[in-house]
Amino acid sequence: MESDRTAVRGHLPTLIAAFIHFDLSFMLWVLLGALGAYIAQSVALTPAQKGLVVGLPILSGSLLRVPLGVWSDRAGGKRVGAAMLAFLFLPLAVGWRAGSTLPTLLGVGLMLGTAGASFAVALPLASRWYPPQRQGLVLGIAAAGNSGTVIANLLAPRLANVLGWHNVLGLAMLPLGLVLLAFVLMAKDAPARAAPVPLSRYAAILRSADLWRLSLLYSVTFGGYVGLASFLPLFLHDQYSVTPLTAGSLTALAGLVGSGTRPVGGFLADRLGGARVLSVLLGAIAATYALATTLPPVQLMVSLVLGTMLCLGMGNGGVFQLVPQHFRAEIGLATGVIGAVGGVGGFFLPTLLGYVRQVSGSFAAGFAILAFVAAGAGVVLRVSLARRVDPAARADAAVAAPPERDAA
């Protein structure tokens, strides 16, 4: 059929539009974290309040992924994606003109969380144009837009140093307007998009063990990535007295490593099977968190963070190689739920580290808890592998089968 051939060819403008939507949205999603040292000094925040201000956009964005994922399934990703970008002018304007108290900052953070829901809209928009055997690479490319953390942490502290952090929020409306225009012009909903799923069907999807297994894995990989990307400037500043500019540069480097390796993780998962790749990565993530409990000198800690972000980024690509294998017609909802739980993991990380620091005076126990969670996720994955074959491996086998066998 023509629609099938179109889906196989894909649609490059939509893939680019999904990437820039996610990139700009991710930049805005972690913007309060990138400005965290300036905000904390200006508003006199406690360690626990720092973690809350940084983590709240992650939490609200995560929870919004579910309803916006459903809306994307039913109304189309282009329409929903454009509406999201338009809404983001509001929190930026409020933060620019009135963000001087903790309650106002929390309100701005809640609204900025809308940017985090881009995950449940932009990724399915690109995914629907491509066949199952290319999902790992395609979704890895689209989701490499989490490189927005690099932009935020590289530019925001430097601009804040010159213009003040309030004005950085105002300036952010300029790229937001450009991306909104480009997205409207370039994005296109796939012609082969499945008919909206009856709402009653969603309850059955939510009972799927696969959905929650993938959600757990994503809470460790993506949650770890976005949580570290948001909290790292404050951690480096508070633990090692690193200047905000240097902390921003180091965080940008870490974000680049994590986002750049996401397509690699997707590609390896396409070739080797997502579960196999994730099993190795979760072990490595647990090991780096465990080493971080020693709070070594800053040079070694930065190396550990970079290694952790590399594994987290590849793990993100590995998880989402598996998602379309299980949830094709309902990928918007599945992406929303998995992304929501992953984002809750991102809220958990800075909130945990900030609270542990305030209670114990050290970040060590917080890293120990993170190591335990990553190791536990690896155990769950290995147990599930003992019971069932990796669906990615089945998909690869089907693609590699001879034509006459496929026809049979």
GROMACS .gro file of N, CA, C and O in nm, residues 126-210:
model
  340
  126ALA      N    1   0.756   1.141   1.521
  126ALA     CA    2   0.859   1.087   1.432
  126ALA      C    3   0.844   0.936   1.415
  126ALA      O    4   0.860   0.882   1.305
  127SER      N    5   0.814   0.866   1.524
  127SER     CA    6   0.809   0.720   1.522
  127SER      C    7   0.709   0.667   1.420
  127SER      O    8   0.735   0.567   1.352
  128ARG      N    9   0.595   0.733   1.406
  128ARG     CA   10   0.488   0.682   1.320
  128ARG      C   11   0.526   0.680   1.173
  128ARG      O   12   0.459   0.616   1.092
  129TRP      N   13   0.633   0.749   1.137
  129TRP     CA   14   0.676   0.753   0.997
  129TRP      C   15   0.770   0.637   0.961
  129TRP      O   16   0.803   0.620   0.842
  130TYR      N   17   0.815   0.557   1.057
  130TYR     CA   18   0.922   0.461   1.031
  130TYR      C   19   0.883   0.321   1.075
  130TYR      O   20   0.804   0.303   1.170
  131PRO      N   21   0.937   0.217   1.007
  131PRO     CA   22   0.903   0.078   1.039
  131PRO      C   23   0.971   0.031   1.168
  131PRO      O   24   1.066   0.094   1.216
  132PRO      N   25   0.925  -0.082   1.225
  132PRO     CA   26   0.978  -0.129   1.354
  132PRO      C   27   1.129  -0.148   1.356
  132PRO      O   28   1.193  -0.117   1.457
  133GLN      N   29   1.187  -0.198   1.246
  133GLN     CA   30   1.330  -0.228   1.250
  133GLN      C   31   1.420  -0.105   1.250
  133GLN      O   32   1.541  -0.116   1.265
  134ARG      N   33   1.360   0.014   1.237
  134ARG     CA   34   1.440   0.137   1.240
  134ARG      C   35   1.406   0.224   1.361
  134ARG      O   36   1.456   0.336   1.372
  135GLN      N   37   1.324   0.172   1.451
  135GLN     CA   38   1.277   0.254   1.562
  135GLN      C   39   1.389   0.295   1.657
  135GLN      O   40   1.391   0.407   1.708
  136GLY      N   41   1.482   0.204   1.686
  136GLY     CA   42   1.589   0.237   1.779
  136GLY      C   43   1.669   0.357   1.733
  136GLY      O   44   1.693   0.452   1.808
  137LEU      N   45   1.711   0.355   1.606
  137LEU     CA   46   1.792   0.464   1.552
  137LEU      C   47   1.711   0.592   1.538
  137LEU      O   48   1.755   0.701   1.577
  138VAL      N   49   1.589   0.581   1.483
  138VAL     CA   50   1.506   0.700   1.460
  138VAL      C   51   1.470   0.769   1.591
  138VAL      O   52   1.485   0.891   1.606
  139LEU      N   53   1.423   0.690   1.688
  139LEU     CA   54   1.387   0.750   1.816
  139LEU      C   55   1.511   0.799   1.890
  139LEU      O   56   1.504   0.896   1.967
  140GLY      N   57   1.625   0.733   1.867
  140GLY     CA   58   1.749   0.782   1.926
  140GLY      C   59   1.785   0.919   1.871
  140GLY      O   60   1.829   1.008   1.945
  141ILE      N   61   1.767   0.938   1.739
  141ILE     CA   62   1.796   1.068   1.677
  141ILE      C   63   1.701   1.175   1.730
  141ILE      O   64   1.743   1.284   1.771
  142ALA      N   65   1.570   1.145   1.728
  142ALA     CA   66   1.472   1.244   1.774
  142ALA      C   67   1.495   1.279   1.920
  142ALA      O   68   1.492   1.396   1.960
  143ALA      N   69   1.522   1.176   2.002
  143ALA     CA   70   1.538   1.199   2.145
  143ALA      C   71   1.676   1.253   2.180
  143ALA      O   72   1.697   1.293   2.295
  144ALA      N   73   1.766   1.259   2.083
  144ALA     CA   74   1.894   1.326   2.109
  144ALA      C   75   1.872   1.475   2.132
  144ALA      O   76   1.965   1.547   2.169
  145GLY      N   77   1.747   1.519   2.112
  145GLY     CA   78   1.712   1.656   2.148
  145GLY      C   79   1.729   1.685   2.295
  145GLY      O   80   1.724   1.801   2.336
  146ASN      N   81   1.752   1.581   2.375
  146ASN     CA   82   1.783   1.611   2.515
  146ASN      C   83   1.918   1.681   2.529
  146ASN      O   84   1.959   1.718   2.638
  147SER      N   85   1.984   1.702   2.414
  147SER     CA   86   2.104   1.786   2.413
  147SER      C   87   2.070   1.930   2.447
  147SER      O   88   2.159   2.014   2.464
  148GLY      N   89   1.940   1.962   2.460
  148GLY     CA   90   1.900   2.093   2.510
  148GLY      C   91   1.962   2.125   2.644
  148GLY      O   92   1.981   2.242   2.679
  149THR      N   93   1.996   2.021   2.720
  149THR     CA   94   2.066   2.043   2.847
  149THR      C   95   2.201   2.110   2.824
  149THR      O   96   2.247   2.190   2.906
  150VAL      N   97   2.265   2.075   2.713
  150VAL     CA   98   2.395   2.135   2.680
  150VAL      C   99   2.379   2.284   2.657
  150VAL      O  100   2.455   2.366   2.711
  151ILE      N  101   2.279   2.320   2.578
  151ILE     CA  102   2.256   2.461   2.547
  151ILE      C  103   2.224   2.539   2.674
  151ILE      O  104   2.280   2.647   2.699
  152ALA      N  105   2.134   2.482   2.756
  152ALA     CA  106   2.093   2.552   2.878
  152ALA      C  107   2.211   2.574   2.971
  152ALA      O  108   2.233   2.685   3.023
  153ASN      N  109   2.289   2.469   2.995
  153ASN     CA  110   2.397   2.480   3.093
  153ASN      C  111   2.520   2.553   3.039
  153ASN      O  112   2.599   2.605   3.118
  154LEU      N  113   2.533   2.559   2.908
  154LEU     CA  114   2.646   2.632   2.851
  154LEU      C  115   2.619   2.782   2.844
  154LEU      O  116   2.706   2.864   2.875
  155LEU      N  117   2.497   2.817   2.804
  155LEU     CA  118   2.467   2.958   2.779
  155LEU      C  119   2.402   3.029   2.898
  155LEU      O  120   2.432   3.146   2.923
  156ALA      N  121   2.311   2.960   2.967
  156ALA     CA  122   2.233   3.030   3.071
  156ALA      C  123   2.320   3.091   3.180
  156ALA      O  124   2.299   3.208   3.216
  157PRO      N  125   2.420   3.021   3.237
  157PRO     CA  126   2.501   3.085   3.341
  157PRO      C  127   2.579   3.206   3.290
  157PRO      O  128   2.595   3.305   3.362
  158ARG      N  129   2.628   3.197   3.166
  158ARG     CA  130   2.704   3.309   3.110
  158ARG      C  131   2.615   3.431   3.088
  158ARG      O  132   2.655   3.545   3.116
  159LEU      N  133   2.496   3.407   3.038
  159LEU     CA  134   2.403   3.518   3.019
  159LEU      C  135   2.359   3.576   3.154
  159LEU      O  136   2.348   3.699   3.169
  160ALA      N  137   2.335   3.487   3.251
  160ALA     CA  138   2.293   3.534   3.383
  160ALA      C  139   2.402   3.617   3.449
  160ALA      O  140   2.374   3.712   3.522
  161ASN      N  141   2.528   3.581   3.423
  161ASN     CA  142   2.640   3.653   3.483
  161ASN      C  143   2.646   3.797   3.433
  161ASN      O  144   2.692   3.887   3.504
  162VAL      N  145   2.596   3.820   3.312
  162VAL     CA  146   2.601   3.953   3.251
  162VAL      C  147   2.469   4.027   3.266
  162VAL      O  148   2.465   4.146   3.299
  163LEU      N  149   2.357   3.955   3.243
  163LEU     CA  150   2.226   4.020   3.235
  163LEU      C  151   2.138   3.997   3.356
  163LEU      O  152   2.036   4.066   3.371
  164GLY      N  153   2.172   3.899   3.441
  164GLY     CA  154   2.084   3.862   3.550
  164GLY      C  155   1.996   3.745   3.509
  164GLY      O  156   1.955   3.734   3.393
  165TRP      N  157   1.966   3.656   3.605
  165TRP     CA  158   1.895   3.533   3.568
  165TRP      C  159   1.751   3.558   3.525
  165TRP      O  160   1.697   3.482   3.442
  166HIS      N  161   1.687   3.664   3.575
  166HIS     CA  162   1.551   3.693   3.529
  166HIS      C  163   1.547   3.720   3.380
  166HIS      O  164   1.458   3.672   3.308
  167ASN      N  165   1.644   3.796   3.330
  167ASN     CA  166   1.645   3.831   3.189
  167ASN      C  167   1.675   3.712   3.099
  167ASN      O  168   1.638   3.711   2.981
  168VAL      N  169   1.742   3.611   3.153
  168VAL     CA  170   1.765   3.489   3.075
  168VAL      C  171   1.632   3.423   3.040
  168VAL      O  172   1.612   3.374   2.929
  169LEU      N  173   1.539   3.423   3.135
  169LEU     CA  174   1.406   3.367   3.107
  169LEU      C  175   1.336   3.446   2.998
  169LEU      O  176   1.266   3.389   2.912
  170GLY      N  177   1.351   3.578   3.000
  170GLY     CA  178   1.291   3.659   2.894
  170GLY      C  179   1.353   3.632   2.758
  170GLY      O  180   1.282   3.618   2.657
  171LEU      N  181   1.486   3.622   2.753
  171LEU     CA  182   1.555   3.594   2.627
  171LEU      C  183   1.517   3.459   2.568
  171LEU      O  184   1.519   3.440   2.447
  172ALA      N  185   1.483   3.363   2.654
  172ALA     CA  186   1.449   3.230   2.606
  172ALA      C  187   1.326   3.229   2.517
  172ALA      O  188   1.303   3.135   2.441
  173MET      N  189   1.245   3.335   2.524
  173MET     CA  190   1.126   3.340   2.439
  173MET      C  191   1.163   3.360   2.292
  173MET      O  192   1.082   3.329   2.203
  174LEU      N  193   1.284   3.411   2.264
  174LEU     CA  194   1.324   3.429   2.123
  174LEU      C  195   1.343   3.296   2.052
  174LEU      O  196   1.282   3.273   1.946
  175PRO      N  197   1.427   3.205   2.102
  175PRO     CA  198   1.436   3.075   2.034
  175PRO      C  199   1.306   2.997   2.039
  175PRO      O  200   1.276   2.920   1.946
  176LEU      N  201   1.226   3.017   2.143
  176LEU     CA  202   1.096   2.949   2.149
  176LEU      C  203   1.009   2.990   2.031
  176LEU      O  204   0.945   2.904   1.967
  177GLY      N  205   1.005   3.118   1.998
  177GLY     CA  206   0.927   3.163   1.884
  177GLY      C  207   0.977   3.107   1.753
  177GLY      O  208   0.898   3.067   1.666
  178LEU      N  209   1.110   3.101   1.736
  178LEU     CA  210   1.167   3.047   1.612
  178LEU      C  211   1.136   2.899   1.595
  178LEU      O  212   1.101   2.853   1.486
  179VAL      N  213   1.148   2.823   1.703
  179VAL     CA  214   1.121   2.680   1.696
  179VAL      C  215   0.973   2.654   1.670
  179VAL      O  216   0.936   2.564   1.594
  180LEU      N  217   0.886   2.732   1.731
  180LEU     CA  218   0.742   2.717   1.706
  180LEU      C  219   0.712   2.737   1.558
  180LEU      O  220   0.638   2.658   1.497
  181LEU      N  221   0.770   2.840   1.498
  181LEU     CA  222   0.748   2.864   1.356
  181LEU      C  223   0.800   2.750   1.270
  181LEU      O  224   0.731   2.700   1.179
  182ALA      N  225   0.923   2.705   1.297
  182ALA     CA  226   0.982   2.596   1.219
  182ALA      C  227   0.902   2.467   1.235
  182ALA      O  228   0.881   2.392   1.138
  183PHE      N  229   0.856   2.440   1.356
  183PHE     CA  230   0.780   2.317   1.379
  183PHE      C  231   0.650   2.318   1.300
  183PHE      O  232   0.613   2.217   1.238
  184VAL      N  233   0.580   2.430   1.300
  184VAL     CA  234   0.454   2.439   1.226
  184VAL      C  235   0.477   2.417   1.077
  184VAL      O  236   0.397   2.352   1.008
  185LEU      N  237   0.589   2.470   1.025
  185LEU     CA  238   0.617   2.459   0.881
  185LEU      C  239   0.668   2.322   0.840
  185LEU      O  240   0.641   2.276   0.728
  186MET      N  241   0.741   2.253   0.927
  186MET     CA  242   0.808   2.129   0.888
  186MET      C  243   0.736   2.002   0.930
  186MET      O  244   0.741   1.901   0.859
  187ALA      N  245   0.671   2.001   1.045
  187ALA     CA  246   0.612   1.878   1.098
  187ALA      C  247   0.489   1.836   1.017
  187ALA      O  248   0.414   1.920   0.967
  188LYS      N  249   0.471   1.706   1.008
  188LYS     CA  250   0.355   1.651   0.937
  188LYS      C  251   0.316   1.520   1.004
  188LYS      O  252   0.402   1.435   1.030
  189ASP      N  253   0.187   1.503   1.031
  189ASP     CA  254   0.141   1.377   1.088
  189ASP      C  255   0.145   1.268   0.982
  189ASP      O  256   0.112   1.290   0.866
  190ALA      N  257   0.188   1.148   1.022
  190ALA     CA  258   0.201   1.036   0.928
  190ALA      C  259   0.065   0.997   0.873
  190ALA      O  260  -0.033   0.989   0.948
  191PRO      N  261   0.056   0.971   0.740
  191PRO     CA  262  -0.073   0.933   0.681
  191PRO      C  263  -0.123   0.799   0.731
  191PRO      O  264  -0.242   0.772   0.728
  192ALA      N  265  -0.030   0.715   0.776
  192ALA     CA  266  -0.069   0.580   0.821
  192ALA      C  267  -0.096   0.576   0.970
  192ALA      O  268  -0.099   0.468   1.029
  193ARG      N  269  -0.114   0.693   1.033
  193ARG     CA  270  -0.140   0.696   1.177
  193ARG      C  271  -0.265   0.616   1.210
  193ARG      O  272  -0.369   0.627   1.146
  194ALA      N  273  -0.253   0.530   1.312
  194ALA     CA  274  -0.365   0.444   1.351
  194ALA      C  275  -0.483   0.528   1.400
  194ALA      O  276  -0.466   0.639   1.451
  195ALA      N  277  -0.603   0.472   1.383
  195ALA     CA  278  -0.722   0.539   1.434
  195ALA      C  279  -0.714   0.550   1.585
  195ALA      O  280  -0.651   0.466   1.651
  196PRO      N  281  -0.772   0.656   1.642
  196PRO     CA  282  -0.767   0.671   1.788
  196PRO      C  283  -0.818   0.547   1.860
  196PRO      O  284  -0.918   0.487   1.821
  197VAL      N  285  -0.748   0.508   1.962
  197VAL     CA  286  -0.784   0.390   2.040
  197VAL      C  287  -0.898   0.426   2.135
  197VAL      O  288  -0.894   0.532   2.198
  198PRO      N  289  -1.001   0.342   2.147
  198PRO     CA  290  -1.108   0.371   2.245
  198PRO      C  291  -1.049   0.389   2.384
  198PRO      O  292  -0.955   0.320   2.423
  199LEU      N  293  -1.107   0.482   2.460
  199LEU     CA  294  -1.053   0.510   2.592
  199LEU      C  295  -1.053   0.387   2.682
  199LEU      O  296  -0.965   0.372   2.768
  200SER      N  297  -1.149   0.297   2.660
  200SER     CA  298  -1.154   0.176   2.743
  200SER      C  299  -1.031   0.089   2.722
  200SER      O  300  -0.993   0.011   2.810
  201ARG      N  301  -0.969   0.101   2.605
  201ARG     CA  302  -0.851   0.020   2.574
  201ARG      C  303  -0.731   0.062   2.660
  201ARG      O  304  -0.644  -0.019   2.690
  202TYR      N  305  -0.727   0.189   2.698
  202TYR     CA  306  -0.613   0.238   2.775
  202TYR      C  307  -0.601   0.168   2.910
  202TYR      O  308  -0.492   0.146   2.961
  203ALA      N  309  -0.715   0.133   2.971
  203ALA     CA  310  -0.710   0.065   3.100
  203ALA      C  311  -0.638  -0.068   3.087
  203ALA      O  312  -0.561  -0.107   3.174
  204ALA      N  313  -0.662  -0.138   2.975
  204ALA     CA  314  -0.595  -0.266   2.954
  204ALA      C  315  -0.444  -0.247   2.935
  204ALA      O  316  -0.363  -0.326   2.985
  205ILE      N  317  -0.406  -0.139   2.866
  205ILE     CA  318  -0.264  -0.112   2.846
  205ILE      C  319  -0.195  -0.086   2.979
  205ILE      O  320  -0.084  -0.133   3.003
  206LEU      N  321  -0.264  -0.014   3.067
  206LEU     CA  322  -0.205   0.020   3.196
  206LEU      C  323  -0.185  -0.102   3.284
  206LEU      O  324  -0.109  -0.097   3.381
  207ARG      N  325  -0.253  -0.213   3.252
  207ARG     CA  326  -0.234  -0.336   3.329
  207ARG      C  327  -0.120  -0.421   3.275
  207ARG      O  328  -0.089  -0.526   3.330
  208SER      N  329  -0.057  -0.376   3.168
  208SER     CA  330   0.050  -0.454   3.105
  208SER      C  331   0.176  -0.453   3.192
  208SER      O  332   0.229  -0.347   3.228
  209ALA      N  333   0.227  -0.572   3.223
  209ALA     CA  334   0.352  -0.582   3.299
  209ALA      C  335   0.468  -0.523   3.220
  209ALA      O  336   0.561  -0.465   3.277
  210ASP      N  337   0.464  -0.538   3.087
  210ASP     CA  338   0.572  -0.483   3.004
  210ASP      C  339   0.580  -0.332   3.017
  210ASP      O  340   0.689  -0.275   3.020
   0.00000   0.00000   0.00000
